[in-house]
PDB file of C-alpha atoms in Angstrom:
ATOM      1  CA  UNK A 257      11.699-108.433 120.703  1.00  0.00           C
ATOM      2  CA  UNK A 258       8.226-109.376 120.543  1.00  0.00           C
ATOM      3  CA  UNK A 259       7.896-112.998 118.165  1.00  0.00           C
ATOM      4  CA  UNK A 260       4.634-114.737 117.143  1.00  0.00           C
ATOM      5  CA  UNK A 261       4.342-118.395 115.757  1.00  0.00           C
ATOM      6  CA  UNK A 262       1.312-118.952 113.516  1.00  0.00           C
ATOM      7  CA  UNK A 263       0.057-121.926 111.095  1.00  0.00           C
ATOM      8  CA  UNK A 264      -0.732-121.097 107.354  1.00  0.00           C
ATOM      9  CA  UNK A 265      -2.988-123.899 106.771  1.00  0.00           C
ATOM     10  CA  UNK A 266      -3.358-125.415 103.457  1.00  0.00           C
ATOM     11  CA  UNK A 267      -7.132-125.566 101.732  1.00  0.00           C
ATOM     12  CA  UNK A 268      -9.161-127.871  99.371  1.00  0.00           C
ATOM     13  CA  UNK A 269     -11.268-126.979  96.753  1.00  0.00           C
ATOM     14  CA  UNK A 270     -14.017-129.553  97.318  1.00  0.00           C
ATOM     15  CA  UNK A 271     -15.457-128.465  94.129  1.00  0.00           C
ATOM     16  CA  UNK A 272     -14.466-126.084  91.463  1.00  0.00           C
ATOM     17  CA  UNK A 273     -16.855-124.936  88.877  1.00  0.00           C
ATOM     18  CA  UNK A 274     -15.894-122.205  86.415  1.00  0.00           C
ATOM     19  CA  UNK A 275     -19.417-120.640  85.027  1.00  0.00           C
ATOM     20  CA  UNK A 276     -17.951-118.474  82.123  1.00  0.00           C
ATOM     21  CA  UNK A 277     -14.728-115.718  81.506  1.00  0.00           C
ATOM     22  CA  UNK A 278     -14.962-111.834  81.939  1.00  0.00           C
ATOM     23  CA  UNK A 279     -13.933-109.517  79.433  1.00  0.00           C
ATOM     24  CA  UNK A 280     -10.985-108.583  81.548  1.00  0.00           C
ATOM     25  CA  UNK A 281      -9.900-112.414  80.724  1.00  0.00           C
ATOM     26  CA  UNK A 282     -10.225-113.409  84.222  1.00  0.00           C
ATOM     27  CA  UNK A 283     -13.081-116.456  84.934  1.00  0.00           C
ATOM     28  CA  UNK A 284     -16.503-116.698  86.963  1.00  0.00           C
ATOM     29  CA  UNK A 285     -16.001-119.785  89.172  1.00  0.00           C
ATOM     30  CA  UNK A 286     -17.943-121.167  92.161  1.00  0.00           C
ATOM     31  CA  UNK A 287     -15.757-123.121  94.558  1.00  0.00           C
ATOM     32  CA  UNK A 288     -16.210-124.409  97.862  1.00  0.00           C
ATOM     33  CA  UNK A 289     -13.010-124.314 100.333  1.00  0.00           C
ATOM     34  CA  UNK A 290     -12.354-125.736 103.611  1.00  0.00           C
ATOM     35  CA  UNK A 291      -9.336-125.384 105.733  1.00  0.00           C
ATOM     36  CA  UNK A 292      -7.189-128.304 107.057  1.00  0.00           C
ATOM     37  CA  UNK A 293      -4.995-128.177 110.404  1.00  0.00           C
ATOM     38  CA  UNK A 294      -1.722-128.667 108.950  1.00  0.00           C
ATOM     39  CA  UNK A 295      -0.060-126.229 107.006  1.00  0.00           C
ATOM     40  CA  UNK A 296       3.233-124.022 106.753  1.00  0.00           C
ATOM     41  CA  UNK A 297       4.508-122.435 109.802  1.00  0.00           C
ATOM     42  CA  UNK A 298       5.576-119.257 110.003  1.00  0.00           C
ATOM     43  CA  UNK A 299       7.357-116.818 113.020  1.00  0.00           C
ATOM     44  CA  UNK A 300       7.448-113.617 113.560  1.00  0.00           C
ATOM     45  CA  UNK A 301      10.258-111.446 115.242  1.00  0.00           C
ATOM     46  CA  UNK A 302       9.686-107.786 115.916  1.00  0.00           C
ATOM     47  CA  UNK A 303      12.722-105.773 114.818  1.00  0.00           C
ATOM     48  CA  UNK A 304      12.651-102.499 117.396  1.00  0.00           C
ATOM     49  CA  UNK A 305      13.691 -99.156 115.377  1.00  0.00           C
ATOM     50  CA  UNK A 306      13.485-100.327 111.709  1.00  0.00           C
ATOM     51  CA  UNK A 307      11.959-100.151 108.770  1.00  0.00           C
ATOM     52  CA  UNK A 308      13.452-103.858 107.766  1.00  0.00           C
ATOM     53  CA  UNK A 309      11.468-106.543 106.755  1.00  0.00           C
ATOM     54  CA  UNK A 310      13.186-110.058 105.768  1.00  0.00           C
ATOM     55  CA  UNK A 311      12.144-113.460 105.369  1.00  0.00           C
ATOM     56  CA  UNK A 312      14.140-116.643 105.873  1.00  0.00           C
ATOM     57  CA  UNK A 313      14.070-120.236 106.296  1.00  0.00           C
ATOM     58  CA  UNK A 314      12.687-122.456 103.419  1.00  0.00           C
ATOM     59  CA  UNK A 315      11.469-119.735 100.744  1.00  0.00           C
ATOM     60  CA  UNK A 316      13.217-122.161  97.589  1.00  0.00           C
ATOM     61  CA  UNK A 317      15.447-119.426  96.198  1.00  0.00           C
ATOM     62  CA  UNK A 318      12.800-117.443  95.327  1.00  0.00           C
ATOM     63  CA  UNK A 319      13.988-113.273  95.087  1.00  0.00           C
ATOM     64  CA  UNK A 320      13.008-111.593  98.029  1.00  0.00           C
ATOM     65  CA  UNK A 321      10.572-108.974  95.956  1.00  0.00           C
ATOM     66  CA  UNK A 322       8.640-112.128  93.987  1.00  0.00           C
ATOM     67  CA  UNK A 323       8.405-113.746  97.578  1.00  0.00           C
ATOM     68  CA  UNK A 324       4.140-113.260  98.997  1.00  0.00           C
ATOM     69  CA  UNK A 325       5.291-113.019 102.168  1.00  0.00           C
ATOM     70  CA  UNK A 326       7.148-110.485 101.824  1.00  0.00           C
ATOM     71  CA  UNK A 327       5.026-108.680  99.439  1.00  0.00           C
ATOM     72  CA  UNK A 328       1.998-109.160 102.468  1.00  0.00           C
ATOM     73  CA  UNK A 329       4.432-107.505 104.569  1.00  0.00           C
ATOM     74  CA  UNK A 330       5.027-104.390 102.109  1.00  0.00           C
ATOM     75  CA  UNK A 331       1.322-103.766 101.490  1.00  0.00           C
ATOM     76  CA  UNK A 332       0.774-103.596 105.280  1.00  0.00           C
ATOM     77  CA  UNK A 333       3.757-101.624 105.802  1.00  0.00           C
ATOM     78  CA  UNK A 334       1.741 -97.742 105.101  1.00  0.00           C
ATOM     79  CA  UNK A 335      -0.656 -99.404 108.144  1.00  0.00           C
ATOM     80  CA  UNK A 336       1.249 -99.838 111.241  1.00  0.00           C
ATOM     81  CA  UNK A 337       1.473 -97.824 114.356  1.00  0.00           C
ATOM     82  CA  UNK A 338       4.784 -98.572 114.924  1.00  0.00           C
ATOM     83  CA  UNK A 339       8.297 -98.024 114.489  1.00  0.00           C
ATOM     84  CA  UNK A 340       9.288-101.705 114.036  1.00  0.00           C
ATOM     85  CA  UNK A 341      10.393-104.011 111.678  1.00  0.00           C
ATOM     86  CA  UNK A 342       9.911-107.820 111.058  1.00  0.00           C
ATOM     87  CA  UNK A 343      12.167-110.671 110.220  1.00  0.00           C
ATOM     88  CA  UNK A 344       9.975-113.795 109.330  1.00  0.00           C
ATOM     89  CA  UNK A 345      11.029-117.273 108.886  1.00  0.00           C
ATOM     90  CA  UNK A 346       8.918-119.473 106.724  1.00  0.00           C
ATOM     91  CA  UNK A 347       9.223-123.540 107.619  1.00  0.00           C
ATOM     92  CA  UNK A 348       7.601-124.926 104.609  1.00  0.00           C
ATOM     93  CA  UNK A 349       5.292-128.041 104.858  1.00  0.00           C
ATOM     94  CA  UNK A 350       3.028-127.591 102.177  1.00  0.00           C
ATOM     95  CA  UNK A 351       4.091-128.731  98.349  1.00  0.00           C
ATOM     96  CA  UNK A 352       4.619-125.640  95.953  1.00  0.00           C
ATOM     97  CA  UNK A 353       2.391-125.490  93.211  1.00  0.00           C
ATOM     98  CA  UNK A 354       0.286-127.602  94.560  1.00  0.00           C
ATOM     99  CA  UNK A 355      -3.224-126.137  94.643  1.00  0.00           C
ATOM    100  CA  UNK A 356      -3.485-126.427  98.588  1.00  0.00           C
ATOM    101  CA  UNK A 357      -2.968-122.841  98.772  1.00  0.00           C
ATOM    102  CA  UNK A 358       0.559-122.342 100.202  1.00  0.00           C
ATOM    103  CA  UNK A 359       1.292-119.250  98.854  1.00  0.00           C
ATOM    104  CA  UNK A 360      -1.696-117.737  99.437  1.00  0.00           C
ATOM    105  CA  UNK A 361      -1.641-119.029 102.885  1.00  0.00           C
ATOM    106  CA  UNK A 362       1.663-117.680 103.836  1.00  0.00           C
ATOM    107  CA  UNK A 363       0.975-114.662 102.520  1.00  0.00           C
ATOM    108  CA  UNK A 364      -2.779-114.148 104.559  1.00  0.00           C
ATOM    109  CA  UNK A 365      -1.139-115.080 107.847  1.00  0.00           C
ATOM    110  CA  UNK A 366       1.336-112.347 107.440  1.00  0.00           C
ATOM    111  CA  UNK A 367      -1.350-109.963 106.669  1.00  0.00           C
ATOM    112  CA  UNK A 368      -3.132-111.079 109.487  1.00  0.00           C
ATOM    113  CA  UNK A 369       0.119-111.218 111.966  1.00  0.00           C
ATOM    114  CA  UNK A 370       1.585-108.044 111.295  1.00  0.00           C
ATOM    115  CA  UNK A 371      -1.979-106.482 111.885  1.00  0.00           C
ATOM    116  CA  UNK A 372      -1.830-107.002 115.092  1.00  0.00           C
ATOM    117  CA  UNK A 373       1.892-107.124 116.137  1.00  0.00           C
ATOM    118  CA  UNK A 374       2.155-103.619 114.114  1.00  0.00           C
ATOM    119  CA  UNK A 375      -0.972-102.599 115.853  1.00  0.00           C
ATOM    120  CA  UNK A 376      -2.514-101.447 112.222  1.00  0.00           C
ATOM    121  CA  UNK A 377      -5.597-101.823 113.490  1.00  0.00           C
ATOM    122  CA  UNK A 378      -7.306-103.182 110.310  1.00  0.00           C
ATOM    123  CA  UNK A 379     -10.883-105.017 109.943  1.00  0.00           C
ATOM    124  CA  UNK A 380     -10.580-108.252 108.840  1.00  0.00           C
ATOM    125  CA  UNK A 381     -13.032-106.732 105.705  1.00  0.00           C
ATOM    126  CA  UNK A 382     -10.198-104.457 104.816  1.00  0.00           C
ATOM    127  CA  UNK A 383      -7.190-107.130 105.292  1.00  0.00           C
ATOM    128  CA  UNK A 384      -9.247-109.202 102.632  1.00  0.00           C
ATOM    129  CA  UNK A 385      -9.068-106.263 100.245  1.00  0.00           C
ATOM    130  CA  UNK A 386      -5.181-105.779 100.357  1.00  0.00           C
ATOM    131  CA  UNK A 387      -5.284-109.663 100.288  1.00  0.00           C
ATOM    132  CA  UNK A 388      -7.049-110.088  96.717  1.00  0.00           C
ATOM    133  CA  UNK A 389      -3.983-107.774  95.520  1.00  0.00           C
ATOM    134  CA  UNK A 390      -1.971-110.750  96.289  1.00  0.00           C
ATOM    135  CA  UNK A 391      -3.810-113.467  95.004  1.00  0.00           C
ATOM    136  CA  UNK A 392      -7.398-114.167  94.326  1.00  0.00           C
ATOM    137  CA  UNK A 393      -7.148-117.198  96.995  1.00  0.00           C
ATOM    138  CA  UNK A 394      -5.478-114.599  99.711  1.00  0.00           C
ATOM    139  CA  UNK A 395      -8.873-113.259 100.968  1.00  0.00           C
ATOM    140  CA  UNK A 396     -10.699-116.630 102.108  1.00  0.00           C
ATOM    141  CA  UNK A 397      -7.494-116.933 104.284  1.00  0.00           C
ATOM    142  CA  UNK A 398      -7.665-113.867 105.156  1.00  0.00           C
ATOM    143  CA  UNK A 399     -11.613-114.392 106.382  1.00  0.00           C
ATOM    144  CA  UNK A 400     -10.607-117.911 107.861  1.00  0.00           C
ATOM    145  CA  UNK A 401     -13.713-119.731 107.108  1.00  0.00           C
ATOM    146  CA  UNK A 402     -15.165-122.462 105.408  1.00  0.00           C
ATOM    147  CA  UNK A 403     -17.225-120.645 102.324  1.00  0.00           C
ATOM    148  CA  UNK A 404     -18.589-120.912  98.966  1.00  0.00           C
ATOM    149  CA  UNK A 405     -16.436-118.524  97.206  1.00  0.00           C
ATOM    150  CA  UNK A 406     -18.280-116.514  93.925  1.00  0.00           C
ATOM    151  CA  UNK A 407     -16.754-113.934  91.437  1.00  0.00           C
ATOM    152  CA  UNK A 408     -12.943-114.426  90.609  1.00  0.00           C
ATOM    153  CA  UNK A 409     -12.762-115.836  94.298  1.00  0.00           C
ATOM    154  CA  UNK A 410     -13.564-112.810  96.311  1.00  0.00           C
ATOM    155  CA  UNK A 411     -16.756-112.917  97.175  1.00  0.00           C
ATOM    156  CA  UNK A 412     -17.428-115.815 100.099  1.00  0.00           C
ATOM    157  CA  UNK A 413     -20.628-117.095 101.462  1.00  0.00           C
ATOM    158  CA  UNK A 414     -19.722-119.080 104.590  1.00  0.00           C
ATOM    159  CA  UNK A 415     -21.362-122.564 105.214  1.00  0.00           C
ATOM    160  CA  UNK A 416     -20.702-125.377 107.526  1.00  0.00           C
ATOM    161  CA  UNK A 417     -19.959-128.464 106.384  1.00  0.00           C
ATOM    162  CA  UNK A 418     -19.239-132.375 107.598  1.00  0.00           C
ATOM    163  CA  UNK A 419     -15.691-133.067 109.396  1.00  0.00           C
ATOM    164  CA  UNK A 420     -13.630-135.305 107.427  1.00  0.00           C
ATOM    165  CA  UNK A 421     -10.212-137.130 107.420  1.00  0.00           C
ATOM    166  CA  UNK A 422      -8.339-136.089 104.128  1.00  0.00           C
ATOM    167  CA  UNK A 423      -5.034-137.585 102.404  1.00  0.00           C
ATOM    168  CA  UNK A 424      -3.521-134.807 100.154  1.00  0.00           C
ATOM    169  CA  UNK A 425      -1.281-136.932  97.715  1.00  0.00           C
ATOM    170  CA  UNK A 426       1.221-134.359  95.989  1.00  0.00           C
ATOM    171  CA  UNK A 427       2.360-136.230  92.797  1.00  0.00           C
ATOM    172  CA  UNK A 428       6.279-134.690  91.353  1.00  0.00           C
ATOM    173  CA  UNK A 429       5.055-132.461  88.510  1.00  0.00           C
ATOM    174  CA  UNK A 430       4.173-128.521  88.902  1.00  0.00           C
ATOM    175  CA  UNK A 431       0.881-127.621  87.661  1.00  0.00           C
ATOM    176  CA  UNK A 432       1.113-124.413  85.567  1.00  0.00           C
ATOM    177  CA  UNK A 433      -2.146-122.603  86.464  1.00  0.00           C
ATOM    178  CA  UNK A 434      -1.875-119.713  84.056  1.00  0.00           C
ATOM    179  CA  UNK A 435      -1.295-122.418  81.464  1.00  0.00           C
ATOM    180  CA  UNK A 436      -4.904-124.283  82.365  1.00  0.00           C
ATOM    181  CA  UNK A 437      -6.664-121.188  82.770  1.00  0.00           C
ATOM    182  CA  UNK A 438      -6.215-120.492  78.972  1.00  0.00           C
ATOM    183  CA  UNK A 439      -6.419-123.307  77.598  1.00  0.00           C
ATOM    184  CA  UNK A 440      -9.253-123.560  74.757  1.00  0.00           C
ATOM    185  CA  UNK A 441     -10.128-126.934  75.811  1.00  0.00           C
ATOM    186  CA  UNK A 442     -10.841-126.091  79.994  1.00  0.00           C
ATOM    187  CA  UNK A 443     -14.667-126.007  80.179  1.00  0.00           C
ATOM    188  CA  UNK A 444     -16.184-122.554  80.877  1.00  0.00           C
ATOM    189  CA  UNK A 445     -19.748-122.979  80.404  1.00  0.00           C
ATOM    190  CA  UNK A 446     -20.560-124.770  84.186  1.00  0.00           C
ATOM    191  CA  UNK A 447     -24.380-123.469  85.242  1.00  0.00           C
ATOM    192  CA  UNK A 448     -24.019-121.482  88.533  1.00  0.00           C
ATOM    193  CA  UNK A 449     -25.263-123.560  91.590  1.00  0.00           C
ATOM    194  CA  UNK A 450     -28.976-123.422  92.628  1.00  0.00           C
ATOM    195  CA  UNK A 451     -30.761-123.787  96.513  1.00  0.00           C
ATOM    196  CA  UNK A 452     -30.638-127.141  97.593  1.00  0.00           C
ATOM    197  CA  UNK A 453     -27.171-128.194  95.586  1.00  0.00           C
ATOM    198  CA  UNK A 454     -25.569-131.450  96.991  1.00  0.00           C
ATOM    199  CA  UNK A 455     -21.689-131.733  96.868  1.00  0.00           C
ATOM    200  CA  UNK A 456     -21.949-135.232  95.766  1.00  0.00           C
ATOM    201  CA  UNK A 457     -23.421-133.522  92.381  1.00  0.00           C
ATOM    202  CA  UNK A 458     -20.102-131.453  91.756  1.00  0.00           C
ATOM    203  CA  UNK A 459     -16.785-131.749  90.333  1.00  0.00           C
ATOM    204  CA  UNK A 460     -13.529-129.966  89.870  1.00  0.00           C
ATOM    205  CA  UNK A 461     -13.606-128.548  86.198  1.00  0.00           C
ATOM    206  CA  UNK A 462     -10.314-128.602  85.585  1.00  0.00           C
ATOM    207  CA  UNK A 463      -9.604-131.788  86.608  1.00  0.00           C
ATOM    208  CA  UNK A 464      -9.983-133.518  83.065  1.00  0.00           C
ATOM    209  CA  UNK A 465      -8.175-131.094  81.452  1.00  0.00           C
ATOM    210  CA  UNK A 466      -4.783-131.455  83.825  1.00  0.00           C
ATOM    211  CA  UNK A 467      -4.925-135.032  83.502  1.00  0.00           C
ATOM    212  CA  UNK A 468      -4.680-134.987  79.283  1.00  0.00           C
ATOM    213  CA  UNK A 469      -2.117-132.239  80.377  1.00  0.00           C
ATOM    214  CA  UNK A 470       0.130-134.061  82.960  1.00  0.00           C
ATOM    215  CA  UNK A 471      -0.322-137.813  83.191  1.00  0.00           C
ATOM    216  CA  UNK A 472       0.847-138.144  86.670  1.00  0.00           C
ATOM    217  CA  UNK A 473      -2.063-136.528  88.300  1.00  0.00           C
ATOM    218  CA  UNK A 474      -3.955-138.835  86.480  1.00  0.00           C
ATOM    219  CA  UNK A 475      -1.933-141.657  87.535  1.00  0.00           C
ATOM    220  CA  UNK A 476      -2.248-140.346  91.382  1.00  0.00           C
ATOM    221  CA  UNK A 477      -6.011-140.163  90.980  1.00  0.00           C
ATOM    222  CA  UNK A 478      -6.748-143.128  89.818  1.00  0.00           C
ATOM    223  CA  UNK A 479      -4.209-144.981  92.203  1.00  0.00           C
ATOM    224  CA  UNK A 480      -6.583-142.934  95.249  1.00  0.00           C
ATOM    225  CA  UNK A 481      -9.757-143.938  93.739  1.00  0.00           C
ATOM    226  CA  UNK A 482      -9.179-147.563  94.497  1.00  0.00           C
ATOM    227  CA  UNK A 483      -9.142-146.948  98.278  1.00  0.00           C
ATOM    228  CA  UNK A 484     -11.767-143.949  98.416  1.00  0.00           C
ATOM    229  CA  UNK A 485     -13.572-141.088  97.223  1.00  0.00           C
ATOM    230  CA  UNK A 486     -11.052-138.425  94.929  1.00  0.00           C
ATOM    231  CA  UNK A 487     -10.888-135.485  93.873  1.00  0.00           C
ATOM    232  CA  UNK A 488      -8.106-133.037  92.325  1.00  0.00           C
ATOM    233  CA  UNK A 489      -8.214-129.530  94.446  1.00  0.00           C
ATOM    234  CA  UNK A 490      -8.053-126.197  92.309  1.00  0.00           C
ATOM    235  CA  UNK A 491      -5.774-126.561  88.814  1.00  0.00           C
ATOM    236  CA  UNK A 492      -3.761-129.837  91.258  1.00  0.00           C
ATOM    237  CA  UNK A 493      -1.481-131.436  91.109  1.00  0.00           C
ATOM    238  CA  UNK A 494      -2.403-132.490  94.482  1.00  0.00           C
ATOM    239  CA  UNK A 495      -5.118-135.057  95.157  1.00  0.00           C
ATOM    240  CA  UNK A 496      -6.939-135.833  97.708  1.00  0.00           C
ATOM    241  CA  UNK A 497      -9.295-138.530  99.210  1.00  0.00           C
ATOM    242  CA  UNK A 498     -11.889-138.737 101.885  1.00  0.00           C
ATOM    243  CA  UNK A 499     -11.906-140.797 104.823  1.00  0.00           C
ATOM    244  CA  UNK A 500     -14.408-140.884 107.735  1.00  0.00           C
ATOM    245  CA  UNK A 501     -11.287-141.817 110.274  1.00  0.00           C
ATOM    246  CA  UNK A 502      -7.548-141.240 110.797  1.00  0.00           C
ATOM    247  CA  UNK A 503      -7.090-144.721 110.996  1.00  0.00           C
ATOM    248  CA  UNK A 504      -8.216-145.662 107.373  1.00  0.00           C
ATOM    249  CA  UNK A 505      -6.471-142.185 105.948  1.00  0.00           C
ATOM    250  CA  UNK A 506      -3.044-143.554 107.532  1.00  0.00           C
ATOM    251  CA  UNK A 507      -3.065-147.000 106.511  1.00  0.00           C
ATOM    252  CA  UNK A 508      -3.409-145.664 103.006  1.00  0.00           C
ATOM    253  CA  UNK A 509      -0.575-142.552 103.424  1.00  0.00           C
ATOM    254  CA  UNK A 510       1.360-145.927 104.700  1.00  0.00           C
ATOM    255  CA  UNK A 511       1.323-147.479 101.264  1.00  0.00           C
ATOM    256  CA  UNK A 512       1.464-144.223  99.328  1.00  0.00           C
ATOM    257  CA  UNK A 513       4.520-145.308  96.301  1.00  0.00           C
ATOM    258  CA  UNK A 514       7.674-143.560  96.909  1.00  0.00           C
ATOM    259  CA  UNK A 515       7.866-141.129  94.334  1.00  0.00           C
ATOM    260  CA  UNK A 516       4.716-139.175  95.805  1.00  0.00           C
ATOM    261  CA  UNK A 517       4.519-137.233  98.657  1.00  0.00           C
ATOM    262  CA  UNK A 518       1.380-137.205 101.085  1.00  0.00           C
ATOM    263  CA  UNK A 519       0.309-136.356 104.937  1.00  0.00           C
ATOM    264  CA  UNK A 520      -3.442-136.741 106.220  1.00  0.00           C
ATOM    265  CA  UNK A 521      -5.426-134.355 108.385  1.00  0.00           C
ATOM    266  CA  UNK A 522      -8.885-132.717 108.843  1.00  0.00           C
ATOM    267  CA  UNK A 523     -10.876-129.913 107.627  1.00  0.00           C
ATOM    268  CA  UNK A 524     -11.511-127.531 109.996  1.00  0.00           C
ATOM    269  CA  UNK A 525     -14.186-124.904 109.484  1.00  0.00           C
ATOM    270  CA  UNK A 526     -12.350-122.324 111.114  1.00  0.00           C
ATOM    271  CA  UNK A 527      -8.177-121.565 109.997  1.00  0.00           C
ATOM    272  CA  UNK A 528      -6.172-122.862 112.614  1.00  0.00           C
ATOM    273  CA  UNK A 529      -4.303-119.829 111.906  1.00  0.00           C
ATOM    274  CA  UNK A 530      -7.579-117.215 113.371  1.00  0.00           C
ATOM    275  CA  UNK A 531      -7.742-119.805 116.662  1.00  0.00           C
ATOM    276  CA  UNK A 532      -3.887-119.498 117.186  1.00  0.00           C
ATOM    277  CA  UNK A 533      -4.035-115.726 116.869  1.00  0.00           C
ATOM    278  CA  UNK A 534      -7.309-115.191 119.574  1.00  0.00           C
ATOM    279  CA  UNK A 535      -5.394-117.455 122.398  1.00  0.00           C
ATOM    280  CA  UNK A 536      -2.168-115.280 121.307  1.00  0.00           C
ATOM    281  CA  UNK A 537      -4.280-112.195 121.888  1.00  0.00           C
ATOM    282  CA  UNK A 538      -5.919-113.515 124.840  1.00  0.00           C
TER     283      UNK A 538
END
């Protein structure tokens, strides 16, 4: 039995601009991501002479065929090479509903695990496209860099960008995305970004909106503001601020109030995930 432990690192929007919505009701947004090195963690034990797949460990009682791991796992399925199957357990660091991109996450890694441990021999180009079947989030995963995403998502221009310290503050309240994407009152009208943008000159669209909708994310971003720069990431309801050092990140985490939960680390831009899997290979 062949087994493979990989990170599914969560991501930040550090901006979030929606320029208009399509006619299929989906929205034009520019957004820039960047990947942080902590994340869910998820292993993966070859099943010799099956067609099984399962997933275990912390998946909250959600059914097995609503699960994104397991519906990674299914989509790659028609690829592989081999006559295995895969049991994959899922320990779960990152809030749900969050807007860090757990899901997602989870469900790229296993695209990008069973590629190689099924021997599907798939481009990273072509994982991306079974990704956005998952998720409109799935494929910058998938492609494991820091980008500028265009379109619903899919379409990502990478770009380097400054290392930071980050605390992700995860306040108790579920955002309902599908609920602030149609809402009349979420702005839609955002000019697309022109040569020589600054990030300092951005925002998060949404972010007004989910604070008149759910008081505690405004609560947690004002409470962050007081120690640094903040931001909401995607439709929230986590937060996070910027720090130039561990040091002033922790002391903050430190004093975070009970009710909220919160961990610090960098951006990265490369997925911890694509540097785990090249030792692995090598």
């Amino acid at each position: 039995m062949k087994t493979l432990t990989l990170s599914a690192p969560a991501k930040l929007n550090l901006f979030l601009h929606i320029n208009g919505r399509r006619a299929d009701g989906y929205h034009e947004l520019e957004t820039l991501f960047t990947f942080l090195d902590f994340g869910d963690e998820l292993t993966f034990s070859l099943i010799e002479n099956s067609d099984q797949i399962t997933v275990t460990g912390d998946t909250s009682g959600i059914p097995l065929e609503d699960n994104l791991i397991y519906k990674a796992a299914k989509l790659l399925a028609s690829y592989k090479k081999i006559n295995v199957g895969v049991e994959i357990h899922l320990t779960k660091n990152l809030p749900m509903g969050g807007g860090v991109g757990g899901g997602s996450s989870d469900a790229a890694t296993t695209l990008l695990a069973l590629n190689i441990l099924w021997r599907c021999q798939l481009t990273i180009e072509e994982l991306a496209k079974i990704g956005l079947q998952l998720g409109a989030d799935v494929p910058v995963f998938v492609e494991g860099k820091t980008a500028v995403a265009h379109g619903v998502g899919e379409q990502l221009e990478p770009m380097d960008i400054a290392q930071k310290w980050y605390l992700v503050v995860a306040p108790p309240v579920h955002v309902s995305t599908a609920l602030v994407f149609t809402h009349p009152d979420l702005p839609r009208n955002t000019p697309k970004l022109e040569n020589g943008w600054k990030l300092s000159e951005t925002g998060n669209d949404c972010q007004t909106l989910v604070k008149k909708l759910y008081p505690e994310v405004e609560k947690t971003l004002s409470w962050l503001l007081k120690y640094a720069p903040t931001k909401m990431t995607g439709t929230g309801a986590c937060c996070f601020a910027e720090f130039e050092n561990r040091e002033a990140a922790l002391r903050v985490l430190e004093s975070l109030p009970s009710s909220w939960q919160g961990f610090i680390a960098q951006n990265t831009s490369e997925s911890i995930c694509h540097r785990q899997l090249r030792a692995w290979q090598n």
